[in-house]
Coordinates of C-alpha atoms in Angstrom, one line a residue:
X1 CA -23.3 63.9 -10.8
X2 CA -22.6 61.8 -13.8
X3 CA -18.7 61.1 -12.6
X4 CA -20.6 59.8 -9.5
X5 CA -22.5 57.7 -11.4
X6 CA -19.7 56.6 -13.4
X7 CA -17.8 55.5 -10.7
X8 CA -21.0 54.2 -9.2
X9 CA -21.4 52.2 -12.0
X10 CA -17.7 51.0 -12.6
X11 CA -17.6 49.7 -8.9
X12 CA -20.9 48.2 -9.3
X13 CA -19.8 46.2 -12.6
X14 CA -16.0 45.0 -10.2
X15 CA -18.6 43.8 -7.6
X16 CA -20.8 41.8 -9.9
X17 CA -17.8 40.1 -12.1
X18 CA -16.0 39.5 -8.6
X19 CA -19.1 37.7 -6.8
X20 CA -19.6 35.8 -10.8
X21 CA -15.8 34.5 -10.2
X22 CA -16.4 33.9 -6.9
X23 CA -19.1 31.7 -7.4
X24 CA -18.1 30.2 -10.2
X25 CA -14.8 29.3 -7.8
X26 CA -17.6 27.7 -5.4
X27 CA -19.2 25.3 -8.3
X28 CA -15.7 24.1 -8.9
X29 CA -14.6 23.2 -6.3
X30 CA -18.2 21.4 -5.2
X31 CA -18.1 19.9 -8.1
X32 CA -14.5 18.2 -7.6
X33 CA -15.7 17.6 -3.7
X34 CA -18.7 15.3 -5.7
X35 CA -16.5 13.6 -8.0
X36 CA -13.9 13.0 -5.8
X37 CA -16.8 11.3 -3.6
X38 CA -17.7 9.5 -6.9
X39 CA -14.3 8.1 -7.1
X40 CA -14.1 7.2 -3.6
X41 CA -16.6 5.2 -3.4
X42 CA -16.4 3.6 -6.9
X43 CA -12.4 2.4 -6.6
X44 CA -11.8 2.2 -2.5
X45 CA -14.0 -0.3 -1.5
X46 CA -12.7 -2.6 -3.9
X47 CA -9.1 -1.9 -4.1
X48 CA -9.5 -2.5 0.0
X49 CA -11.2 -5.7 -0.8
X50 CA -8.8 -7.0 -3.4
X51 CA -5.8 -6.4 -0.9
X52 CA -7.8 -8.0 2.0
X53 CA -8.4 -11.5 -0.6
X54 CA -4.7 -11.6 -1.4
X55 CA -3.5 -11.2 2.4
X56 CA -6.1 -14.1 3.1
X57 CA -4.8 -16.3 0.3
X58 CA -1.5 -16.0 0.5
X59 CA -0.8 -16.0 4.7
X60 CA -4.2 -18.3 5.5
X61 CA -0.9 -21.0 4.9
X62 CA -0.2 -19.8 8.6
X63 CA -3.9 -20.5 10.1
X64 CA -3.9 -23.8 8.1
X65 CA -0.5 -24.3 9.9
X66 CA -2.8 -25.1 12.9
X67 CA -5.1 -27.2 11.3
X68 CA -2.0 -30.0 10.4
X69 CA -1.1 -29.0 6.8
X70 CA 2.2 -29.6 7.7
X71 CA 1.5 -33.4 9.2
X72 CA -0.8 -34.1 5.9
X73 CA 1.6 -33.0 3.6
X74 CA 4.5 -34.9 5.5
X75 CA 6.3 -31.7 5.7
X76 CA 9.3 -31.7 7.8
X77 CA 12.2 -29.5 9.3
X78 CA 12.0 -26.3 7.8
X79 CA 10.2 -27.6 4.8
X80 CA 6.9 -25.2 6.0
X81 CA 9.1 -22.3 6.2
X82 CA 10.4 -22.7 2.5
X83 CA 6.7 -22.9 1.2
X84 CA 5.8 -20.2 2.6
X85 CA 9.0 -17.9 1.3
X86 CA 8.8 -19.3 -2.0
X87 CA 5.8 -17.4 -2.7
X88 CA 8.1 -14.6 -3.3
X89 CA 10.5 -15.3 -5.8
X90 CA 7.9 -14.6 -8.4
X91 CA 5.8 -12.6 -6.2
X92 CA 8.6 -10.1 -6.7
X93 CA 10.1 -11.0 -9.9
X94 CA 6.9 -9.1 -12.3
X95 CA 6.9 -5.8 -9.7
X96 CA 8.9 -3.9 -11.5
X97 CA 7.9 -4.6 -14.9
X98 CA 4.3 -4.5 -14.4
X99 CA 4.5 -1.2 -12.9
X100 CA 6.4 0.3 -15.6
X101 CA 4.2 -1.0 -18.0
X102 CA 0.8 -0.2 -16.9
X103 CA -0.4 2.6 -18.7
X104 CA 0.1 0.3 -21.7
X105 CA -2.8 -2.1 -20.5
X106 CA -5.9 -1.9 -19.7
X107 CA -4.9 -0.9 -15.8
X108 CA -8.6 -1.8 -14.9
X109 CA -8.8 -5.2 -16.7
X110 CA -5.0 -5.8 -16.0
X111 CA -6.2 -5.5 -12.3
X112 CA -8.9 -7.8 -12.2
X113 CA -7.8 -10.3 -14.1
X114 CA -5.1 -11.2 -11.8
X115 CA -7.4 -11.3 -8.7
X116 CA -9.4 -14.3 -10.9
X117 CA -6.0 -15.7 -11.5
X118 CA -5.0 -16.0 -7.9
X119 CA -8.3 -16.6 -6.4
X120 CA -8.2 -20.1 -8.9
X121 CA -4.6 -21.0 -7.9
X122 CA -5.7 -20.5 -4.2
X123 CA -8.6 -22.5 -4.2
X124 CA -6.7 -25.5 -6.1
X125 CA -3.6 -25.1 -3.3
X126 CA -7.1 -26.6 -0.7
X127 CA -6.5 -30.0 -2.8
X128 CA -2.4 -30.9 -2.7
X129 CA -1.3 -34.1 -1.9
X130 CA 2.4 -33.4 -1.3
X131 CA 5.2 -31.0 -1.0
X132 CA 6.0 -30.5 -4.6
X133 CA 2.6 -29.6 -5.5
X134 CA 2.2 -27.3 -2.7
X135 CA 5.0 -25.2 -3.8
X136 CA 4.1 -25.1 -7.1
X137 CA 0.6 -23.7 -6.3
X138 CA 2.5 -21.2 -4.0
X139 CA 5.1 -20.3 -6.8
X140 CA 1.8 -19.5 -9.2
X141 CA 0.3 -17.3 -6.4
X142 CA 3.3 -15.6 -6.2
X143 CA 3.2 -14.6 -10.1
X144 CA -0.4 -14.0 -9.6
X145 CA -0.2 -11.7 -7.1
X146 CA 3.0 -10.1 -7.7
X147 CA 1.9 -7.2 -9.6
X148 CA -1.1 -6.0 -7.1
X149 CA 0.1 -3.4 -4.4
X150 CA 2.8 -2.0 -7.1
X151 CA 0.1 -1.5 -10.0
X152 CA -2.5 0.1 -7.1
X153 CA -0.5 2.6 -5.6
X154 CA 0.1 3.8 -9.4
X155 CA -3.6 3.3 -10.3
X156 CA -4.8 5.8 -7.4
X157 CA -1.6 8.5 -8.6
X158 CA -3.9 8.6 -11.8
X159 CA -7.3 9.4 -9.5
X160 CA -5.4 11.6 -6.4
X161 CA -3.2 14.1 -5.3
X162 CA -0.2 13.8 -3.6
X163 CA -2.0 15.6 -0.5
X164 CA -4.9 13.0 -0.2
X165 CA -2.7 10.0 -1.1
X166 CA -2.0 8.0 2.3
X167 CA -5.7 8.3 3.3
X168 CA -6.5 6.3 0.3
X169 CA -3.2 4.3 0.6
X170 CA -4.9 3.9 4.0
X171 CA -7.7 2.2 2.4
X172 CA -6.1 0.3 0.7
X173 CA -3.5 -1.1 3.4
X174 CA -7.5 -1.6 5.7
X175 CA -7.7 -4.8 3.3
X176 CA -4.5 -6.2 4.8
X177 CA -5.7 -5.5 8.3
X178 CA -9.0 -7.0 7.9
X179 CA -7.9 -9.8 6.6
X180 CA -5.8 -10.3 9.5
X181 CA -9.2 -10.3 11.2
X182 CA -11.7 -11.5 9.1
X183 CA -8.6 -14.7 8.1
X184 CA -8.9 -15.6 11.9
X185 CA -12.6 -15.4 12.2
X186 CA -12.9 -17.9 9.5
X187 CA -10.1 -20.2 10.7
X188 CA -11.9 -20.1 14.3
X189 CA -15.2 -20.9 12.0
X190 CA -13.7 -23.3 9.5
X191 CA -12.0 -25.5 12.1
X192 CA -15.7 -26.7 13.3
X193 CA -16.5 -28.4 9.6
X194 CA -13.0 -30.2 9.8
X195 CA -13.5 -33.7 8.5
X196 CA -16.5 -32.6 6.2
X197 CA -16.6 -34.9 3.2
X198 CA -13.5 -36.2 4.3
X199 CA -11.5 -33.0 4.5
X200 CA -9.0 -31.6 6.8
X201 CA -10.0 -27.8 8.2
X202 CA -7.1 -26.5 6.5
X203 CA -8.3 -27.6 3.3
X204 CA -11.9 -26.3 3.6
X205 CA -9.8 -22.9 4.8
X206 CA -8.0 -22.6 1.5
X207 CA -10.6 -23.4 -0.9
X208 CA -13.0 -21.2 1.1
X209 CA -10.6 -18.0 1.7
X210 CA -9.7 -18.9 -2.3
X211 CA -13.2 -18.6 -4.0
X212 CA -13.8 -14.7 -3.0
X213 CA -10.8 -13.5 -5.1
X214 CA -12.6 -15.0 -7.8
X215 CA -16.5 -13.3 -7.1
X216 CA -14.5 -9.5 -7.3
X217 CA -12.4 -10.0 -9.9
X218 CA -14.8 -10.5 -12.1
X219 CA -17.2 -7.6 -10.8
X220 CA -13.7 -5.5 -10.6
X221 CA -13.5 -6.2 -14.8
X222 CA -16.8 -4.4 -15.2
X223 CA -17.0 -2.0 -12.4
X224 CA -13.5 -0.3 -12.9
X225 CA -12.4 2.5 -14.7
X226 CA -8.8 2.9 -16.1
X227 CA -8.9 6.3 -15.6
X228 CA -10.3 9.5 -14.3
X229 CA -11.1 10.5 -18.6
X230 CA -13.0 7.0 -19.2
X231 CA -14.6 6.7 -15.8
X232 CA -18.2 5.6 -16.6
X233 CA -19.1 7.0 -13.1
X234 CA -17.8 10.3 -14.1
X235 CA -19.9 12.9 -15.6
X236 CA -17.6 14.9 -18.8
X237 CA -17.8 18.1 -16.6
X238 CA -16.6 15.8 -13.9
X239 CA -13.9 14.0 -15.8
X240 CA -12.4 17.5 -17.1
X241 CA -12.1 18.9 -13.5
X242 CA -10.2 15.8 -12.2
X243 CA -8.0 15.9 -15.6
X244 CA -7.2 19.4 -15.0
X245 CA -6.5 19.0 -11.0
X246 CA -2.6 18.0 -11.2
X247 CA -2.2 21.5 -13.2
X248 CA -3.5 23.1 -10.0
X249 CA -1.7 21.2 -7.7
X250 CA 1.4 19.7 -9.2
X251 CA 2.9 21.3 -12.5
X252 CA 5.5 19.4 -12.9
X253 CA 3.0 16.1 -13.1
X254 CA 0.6 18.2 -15.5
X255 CA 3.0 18.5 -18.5
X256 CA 2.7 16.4 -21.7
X257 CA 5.8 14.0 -21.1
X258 CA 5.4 13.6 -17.6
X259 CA 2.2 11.4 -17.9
X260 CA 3.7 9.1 -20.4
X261 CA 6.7 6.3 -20.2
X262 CA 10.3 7.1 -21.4
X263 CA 13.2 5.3 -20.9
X264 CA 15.2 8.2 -19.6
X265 CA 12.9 8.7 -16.7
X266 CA 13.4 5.0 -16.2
X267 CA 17.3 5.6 -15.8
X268 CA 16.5 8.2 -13.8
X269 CA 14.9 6.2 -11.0
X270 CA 17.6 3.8 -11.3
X271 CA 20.3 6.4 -10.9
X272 CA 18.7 8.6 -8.4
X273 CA 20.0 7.5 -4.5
X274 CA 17.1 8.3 -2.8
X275 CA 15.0 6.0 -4.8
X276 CA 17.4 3.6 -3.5
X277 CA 17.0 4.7 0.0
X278 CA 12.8 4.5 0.0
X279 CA 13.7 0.7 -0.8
X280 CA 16.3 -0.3 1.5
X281 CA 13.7 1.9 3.9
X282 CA 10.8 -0.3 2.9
X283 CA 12.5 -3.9 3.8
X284 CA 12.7 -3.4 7.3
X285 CA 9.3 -3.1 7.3
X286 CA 7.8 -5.6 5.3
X287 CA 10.1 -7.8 7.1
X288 CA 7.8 -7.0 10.3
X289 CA 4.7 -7.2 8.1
X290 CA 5.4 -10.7 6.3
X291 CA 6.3 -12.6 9.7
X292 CA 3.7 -10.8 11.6
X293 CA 0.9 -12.0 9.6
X294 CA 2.5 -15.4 8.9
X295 CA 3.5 -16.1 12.6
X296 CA 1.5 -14.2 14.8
X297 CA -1.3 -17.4 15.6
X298 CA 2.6 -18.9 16.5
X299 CA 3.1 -16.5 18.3
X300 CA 0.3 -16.1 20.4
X301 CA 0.3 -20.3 21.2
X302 CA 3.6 -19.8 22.4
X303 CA 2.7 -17.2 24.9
X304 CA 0.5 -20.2 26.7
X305 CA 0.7 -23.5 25.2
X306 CA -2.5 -24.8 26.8
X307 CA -4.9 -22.5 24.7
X308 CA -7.0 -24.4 22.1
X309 CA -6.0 -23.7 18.5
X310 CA -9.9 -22.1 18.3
X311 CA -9.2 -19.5 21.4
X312 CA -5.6 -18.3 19.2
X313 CA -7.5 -17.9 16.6
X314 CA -10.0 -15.1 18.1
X315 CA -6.8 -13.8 19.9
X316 CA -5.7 -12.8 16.9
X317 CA -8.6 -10.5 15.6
X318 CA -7.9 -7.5 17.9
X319 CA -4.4 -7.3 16.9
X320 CA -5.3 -6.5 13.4
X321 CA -8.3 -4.1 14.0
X322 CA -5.8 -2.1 16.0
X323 CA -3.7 -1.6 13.3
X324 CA -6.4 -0.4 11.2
X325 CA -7.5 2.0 13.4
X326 CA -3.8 3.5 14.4
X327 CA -2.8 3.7 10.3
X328 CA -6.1 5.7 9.7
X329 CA -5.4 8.0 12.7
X330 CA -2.0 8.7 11.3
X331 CA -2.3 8.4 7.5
X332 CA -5.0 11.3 8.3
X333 CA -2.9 13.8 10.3
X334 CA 0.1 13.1 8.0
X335 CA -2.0 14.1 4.8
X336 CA -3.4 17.0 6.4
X337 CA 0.4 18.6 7.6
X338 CA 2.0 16.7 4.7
X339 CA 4.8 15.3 7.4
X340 CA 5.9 11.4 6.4
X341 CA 9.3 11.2 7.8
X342 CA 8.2 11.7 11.9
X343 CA 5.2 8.8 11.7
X344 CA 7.7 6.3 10.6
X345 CA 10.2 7.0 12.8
X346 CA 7.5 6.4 15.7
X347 CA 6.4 3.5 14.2
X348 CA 9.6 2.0 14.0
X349 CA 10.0 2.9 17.8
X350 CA 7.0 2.1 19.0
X351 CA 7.2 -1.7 17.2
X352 CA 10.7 -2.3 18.5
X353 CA 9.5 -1.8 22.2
X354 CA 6.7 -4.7 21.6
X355 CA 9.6 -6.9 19.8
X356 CA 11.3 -6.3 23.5
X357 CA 8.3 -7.1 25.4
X358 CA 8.0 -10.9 23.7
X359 CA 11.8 -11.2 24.1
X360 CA 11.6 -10.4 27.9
X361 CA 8.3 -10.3 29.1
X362 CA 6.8 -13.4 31.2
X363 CA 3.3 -13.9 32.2
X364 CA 0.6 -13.6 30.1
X365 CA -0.2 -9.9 29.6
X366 CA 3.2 -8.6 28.5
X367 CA 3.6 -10.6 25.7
X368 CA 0.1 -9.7 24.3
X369 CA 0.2 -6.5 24.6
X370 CA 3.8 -6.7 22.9
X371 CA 1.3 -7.9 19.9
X372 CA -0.4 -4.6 19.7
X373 CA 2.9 -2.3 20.3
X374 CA 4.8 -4.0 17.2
X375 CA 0.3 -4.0 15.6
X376 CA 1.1 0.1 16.0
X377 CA 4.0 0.5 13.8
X378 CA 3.0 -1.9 11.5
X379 CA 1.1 -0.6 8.6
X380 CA 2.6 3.1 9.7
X381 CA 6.1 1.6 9.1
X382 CA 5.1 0.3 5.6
X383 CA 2.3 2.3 4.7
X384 CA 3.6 5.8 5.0
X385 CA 6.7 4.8 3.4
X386 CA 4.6 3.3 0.0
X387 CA 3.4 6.8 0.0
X388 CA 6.2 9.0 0.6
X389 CA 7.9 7.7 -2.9
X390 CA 5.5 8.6 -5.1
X391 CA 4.1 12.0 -3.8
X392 CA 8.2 13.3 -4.4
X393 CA 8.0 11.5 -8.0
X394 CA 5.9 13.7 -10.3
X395 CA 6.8 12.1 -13.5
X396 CA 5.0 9.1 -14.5
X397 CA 7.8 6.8 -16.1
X398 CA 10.1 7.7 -13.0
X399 CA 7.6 7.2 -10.4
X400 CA 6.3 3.7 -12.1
X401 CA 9.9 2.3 -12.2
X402 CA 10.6 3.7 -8.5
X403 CA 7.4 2.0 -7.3
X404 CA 7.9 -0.8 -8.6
X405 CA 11.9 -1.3 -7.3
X406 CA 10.7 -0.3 -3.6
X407 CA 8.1 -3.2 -3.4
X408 CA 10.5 -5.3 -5.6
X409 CA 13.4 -4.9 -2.8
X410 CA 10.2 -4.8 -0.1
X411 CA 8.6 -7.4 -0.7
X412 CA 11.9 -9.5 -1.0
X413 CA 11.7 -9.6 3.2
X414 CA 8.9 -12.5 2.5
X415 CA 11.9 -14.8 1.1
X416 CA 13.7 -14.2 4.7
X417 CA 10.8 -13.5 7.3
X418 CA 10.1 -17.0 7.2
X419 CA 13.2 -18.3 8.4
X420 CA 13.2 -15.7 11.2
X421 CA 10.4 -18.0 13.6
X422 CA 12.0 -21.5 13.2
X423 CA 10.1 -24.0 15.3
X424 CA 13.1 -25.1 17.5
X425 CA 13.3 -21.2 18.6
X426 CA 10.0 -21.4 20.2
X427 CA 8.3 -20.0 22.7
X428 CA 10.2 -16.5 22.8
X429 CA 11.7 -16.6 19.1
X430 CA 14.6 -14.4 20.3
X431 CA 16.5 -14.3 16.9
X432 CA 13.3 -13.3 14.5
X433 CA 12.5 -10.4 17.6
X434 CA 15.9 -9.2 17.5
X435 CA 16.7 -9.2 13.7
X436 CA 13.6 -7.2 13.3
X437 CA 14.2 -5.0 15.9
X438 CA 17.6 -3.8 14.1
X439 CA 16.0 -4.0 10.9
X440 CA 13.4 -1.1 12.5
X441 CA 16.0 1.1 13.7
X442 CA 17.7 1.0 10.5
X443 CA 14.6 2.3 9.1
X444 CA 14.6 5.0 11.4
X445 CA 17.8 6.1 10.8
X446 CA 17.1 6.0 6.6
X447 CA 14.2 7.9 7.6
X448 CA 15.5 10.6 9.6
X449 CA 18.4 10.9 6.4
X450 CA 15.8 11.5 4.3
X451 CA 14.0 13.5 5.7
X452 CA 16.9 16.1 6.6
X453 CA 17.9 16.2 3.0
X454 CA 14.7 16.9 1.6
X455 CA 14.1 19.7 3.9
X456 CA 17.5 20.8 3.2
X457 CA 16.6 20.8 -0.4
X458 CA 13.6 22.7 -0.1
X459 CA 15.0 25.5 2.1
X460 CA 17.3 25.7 -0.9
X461 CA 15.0 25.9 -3.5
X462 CA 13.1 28.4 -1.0
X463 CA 15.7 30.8 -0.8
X464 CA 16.4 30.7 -4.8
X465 CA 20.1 29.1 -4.6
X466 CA 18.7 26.5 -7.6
X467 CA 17.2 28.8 -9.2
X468 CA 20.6 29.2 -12.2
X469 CA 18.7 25.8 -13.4
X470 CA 16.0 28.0 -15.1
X471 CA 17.7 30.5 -16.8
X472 CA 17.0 30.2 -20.7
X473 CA 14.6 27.1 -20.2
X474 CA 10.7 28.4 -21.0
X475 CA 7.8 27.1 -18.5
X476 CA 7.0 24.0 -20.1
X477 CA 10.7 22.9 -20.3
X478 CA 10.8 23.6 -16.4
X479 CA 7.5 21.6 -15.8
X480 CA 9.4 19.0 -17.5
X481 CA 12.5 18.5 -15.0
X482 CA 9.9 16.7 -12.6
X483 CA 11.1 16.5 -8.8
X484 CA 14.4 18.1 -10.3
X485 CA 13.0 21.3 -10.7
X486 CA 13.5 24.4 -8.3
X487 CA 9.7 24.9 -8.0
X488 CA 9.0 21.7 -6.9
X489 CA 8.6 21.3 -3.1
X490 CA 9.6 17.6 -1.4
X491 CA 6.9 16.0 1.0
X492 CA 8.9 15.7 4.0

């Protein structure tokens, strides 16, 4: 009877330790569920709103378009065109650097004090008097605003995952819709107070749209936490479950060096072809995205000259609530299988048949609904891509240098999207339709090459064919070789 017992016993003691480490699992992970909550709502709404200012101030150039800035300034032939492109030369000259360099700031101050910056250079662009002024206030925006999509997307790497990444990229990118929206609300609003205290609507529109920007970046300096380890919201418990989450999830991005800036992993995104590829990938896209929100108002008033400026206006608010609501569906289900490749491809598609719909169609209805095909692909196009990069980039330095070359070579599209609507090509702007429209199946075809190679790789790295790269190295020298090393699985 006592071996009974004894076994009795030892069973009984298994049973107890296993329901102790089961439970103790449970508290984990409840307690990551409630920070991660925490985080969510203490960095998404604000990030969202910060990108939603900066698409208001710098495209409400387009609404004010409407409004004759361009007869008030004296602007003339493609003089409107080259004020709104300029915008980019610095825009994109600090994206690189700033990303590189942002662990070495104060990300959360860095952050917020360049909303304050822009929202001041915005605001003073509602009281130019001539060309020359109004592309200086546009060069200064530029510089302002430069370093804010590259230096977020690295910002939330510090909070997330790689598997929850484009739902939060997704929040992100619901700024840039919105603003779409909520930018043609208040033009349809603003133009009724046109000729208040002597000025124009467009006027009022900038120095309205401007003085938001400011308001939330200075909460954003005292609400913001650099980081998951200093985030006042956070309780210690709470920060050391977040801190240890990328050992659980990603090794290669838990090991000392990885977290920290060297100049080899710099080279190393410089060097590396597929870096390359995401950027060439992302042009095409932001070419859509820049001339889209500059021009769609333009576009719309071509499709029937005799609406009022007001009725455009409103015309454009559904277009950019749809593509909020088709980026969440997909940013959702591509998180959830971990699939990027396919959703760009169908975007690209999808916005190249609406591109062919304002070419050819006549009437009323084809055209506009040709709005919300090329709306669908939008934000897929360039959102998924922003967050394909960086969830196959587990070392900091490297994936803070690619980052910032993929929006650097991105963003560069603004300089050209312009020039793709000239006035004389009106109403079916054939030539800015058709460039994009090649430009999007280029990105398809990038896509579908990256996306075979990456699954190639991983079927090799599967079957153990890389696996010669780890003989004689000990674990944390193989944590160190980032996306290089056989363990480490591409997002495909």
């Amino acid at each position: 009877m006592s071996s009974k017992e004894s076994n009795e016993d030892r069973l009984s003691g298994q049973s107890t330790v296993a329901r102790s480490e089961q439970a103790s699992i449970t508290s984990d992970v409840l307690e990551e569920k409630v920070a991660l909550r925490r985080v969510d709502w203490h960095i998404l709404p604000l990030i969202s709103l910060f990108y939603l200012v900066s698409f208001l101030d710098r495209s409400n150039i387009g609404n004010g378009r409407l409004y004759g800035l361009e007869e008030d300034l004296g602007l003339k032939g493609n003089q409107f065109q080259t004020a709104t492109s300029v915008f980019f030369a610095t825009y994109i000259a600090c994206e690189v650097p700033s990303a590189i360099f942002l662990k070495k700031l104060r990300p959360a101050r860095f952050i917020s004090a360049i909303v304050i910056l822009w929202g001041v250079v915005s605001t003073l662009t509602g009281l130019v008097q001539n060309y020359g002024s109004l592309i200086a206030c546009r060069l200064l925006l530029g510089l302002a605003e430069g370093p804010l999509i590259p230096i977020l997307l690295v910002y939330l790497t510090f909070f997330y995952t790689r598997k929850e990444l484009a739902v939060r990229v997704g929040y992100l990118l619901l700024g840039g819709a919105l603003s779409g929206a909520v930018g043609g609300l208040l033009a349809y609003a603003i133009g009724y107070i046109d000729g208040l205290h002597g000025l124009r609507a467009w006027r009022w529109l900038l120095i309205i749209e401007g003085l938001p920007s400011i308001c939330l970046g200075i909460f954003g300096w005292f609400f913001l936490a650099d980081a998951p380890d200093s985030a006042w919201y956070l309780s210690p418990s709470q920060r050391k479950t977040l801190m240890h989450r990328s050992t659980r999830e990603e090794r290669e991005a838990s090991a000392p060096s990885a977290r920290i800036l060297h100049r080899s992993d710099v080279l190393a995104a410089a060097k590396d072809w597929k870096v390359w590829a995401f950027c060439l990938l992302n042009f095409p896209g932001d070419i859509q995205l820049f001339s889209y929100s500059i021009f769609l108002p333009t576009i719309i008033k071509a499709i029937n000259p005799a609406w009022s400026t007001l009725f455009v206006q409103a015309l454009t608010v559904p277009c950019y609530a749809w593509i909020a609501i088709v980026y969440f569906a997909a940013a959702y289900v591509s998180d959830r299988m971990q699939h990027r490749a396919i959703f760009g491809i169908l975007g690209c598609l999808i916005s190249i048949v609406g591109h062919i719909m304002l070419i050819a169609g006549r009437g009323v209805a084809v055209p506009y609904v040709g709005c919300f095909a090329i709306a669908t692909g939008i934000y897929v196009v360039a959102g998924i891509t922003i967050v394909w990069l960086p969830s196959n980039l587990p070392r900091y330095g490297k994936r803070s240098t690619a980052v910032g070359m993929q929006f650097m070579i991105g963003n560069s599209a603004g300089i050209a999207a312009p020039y793709l609507y000239p006035t004389g090509d009106g109403p079916r702007y054939t030539m800015g339709h058709a460039v994009t429209s090649a430009l999007l199946a280029l990105s398809a075809v990038i896509s579908g090459v990256l996306w075979w190679t990456m699954v190639r790789i991983n079927k090799r790295r599967a079957a153990g064919k890389e696996d010669g790269k780890l003989v004689g190295l000990s674990e944390e020298q193989i944590d160190e070789l980032g996306d290089k090393s056989p363990r480490f699985v591409y997002a495909t």
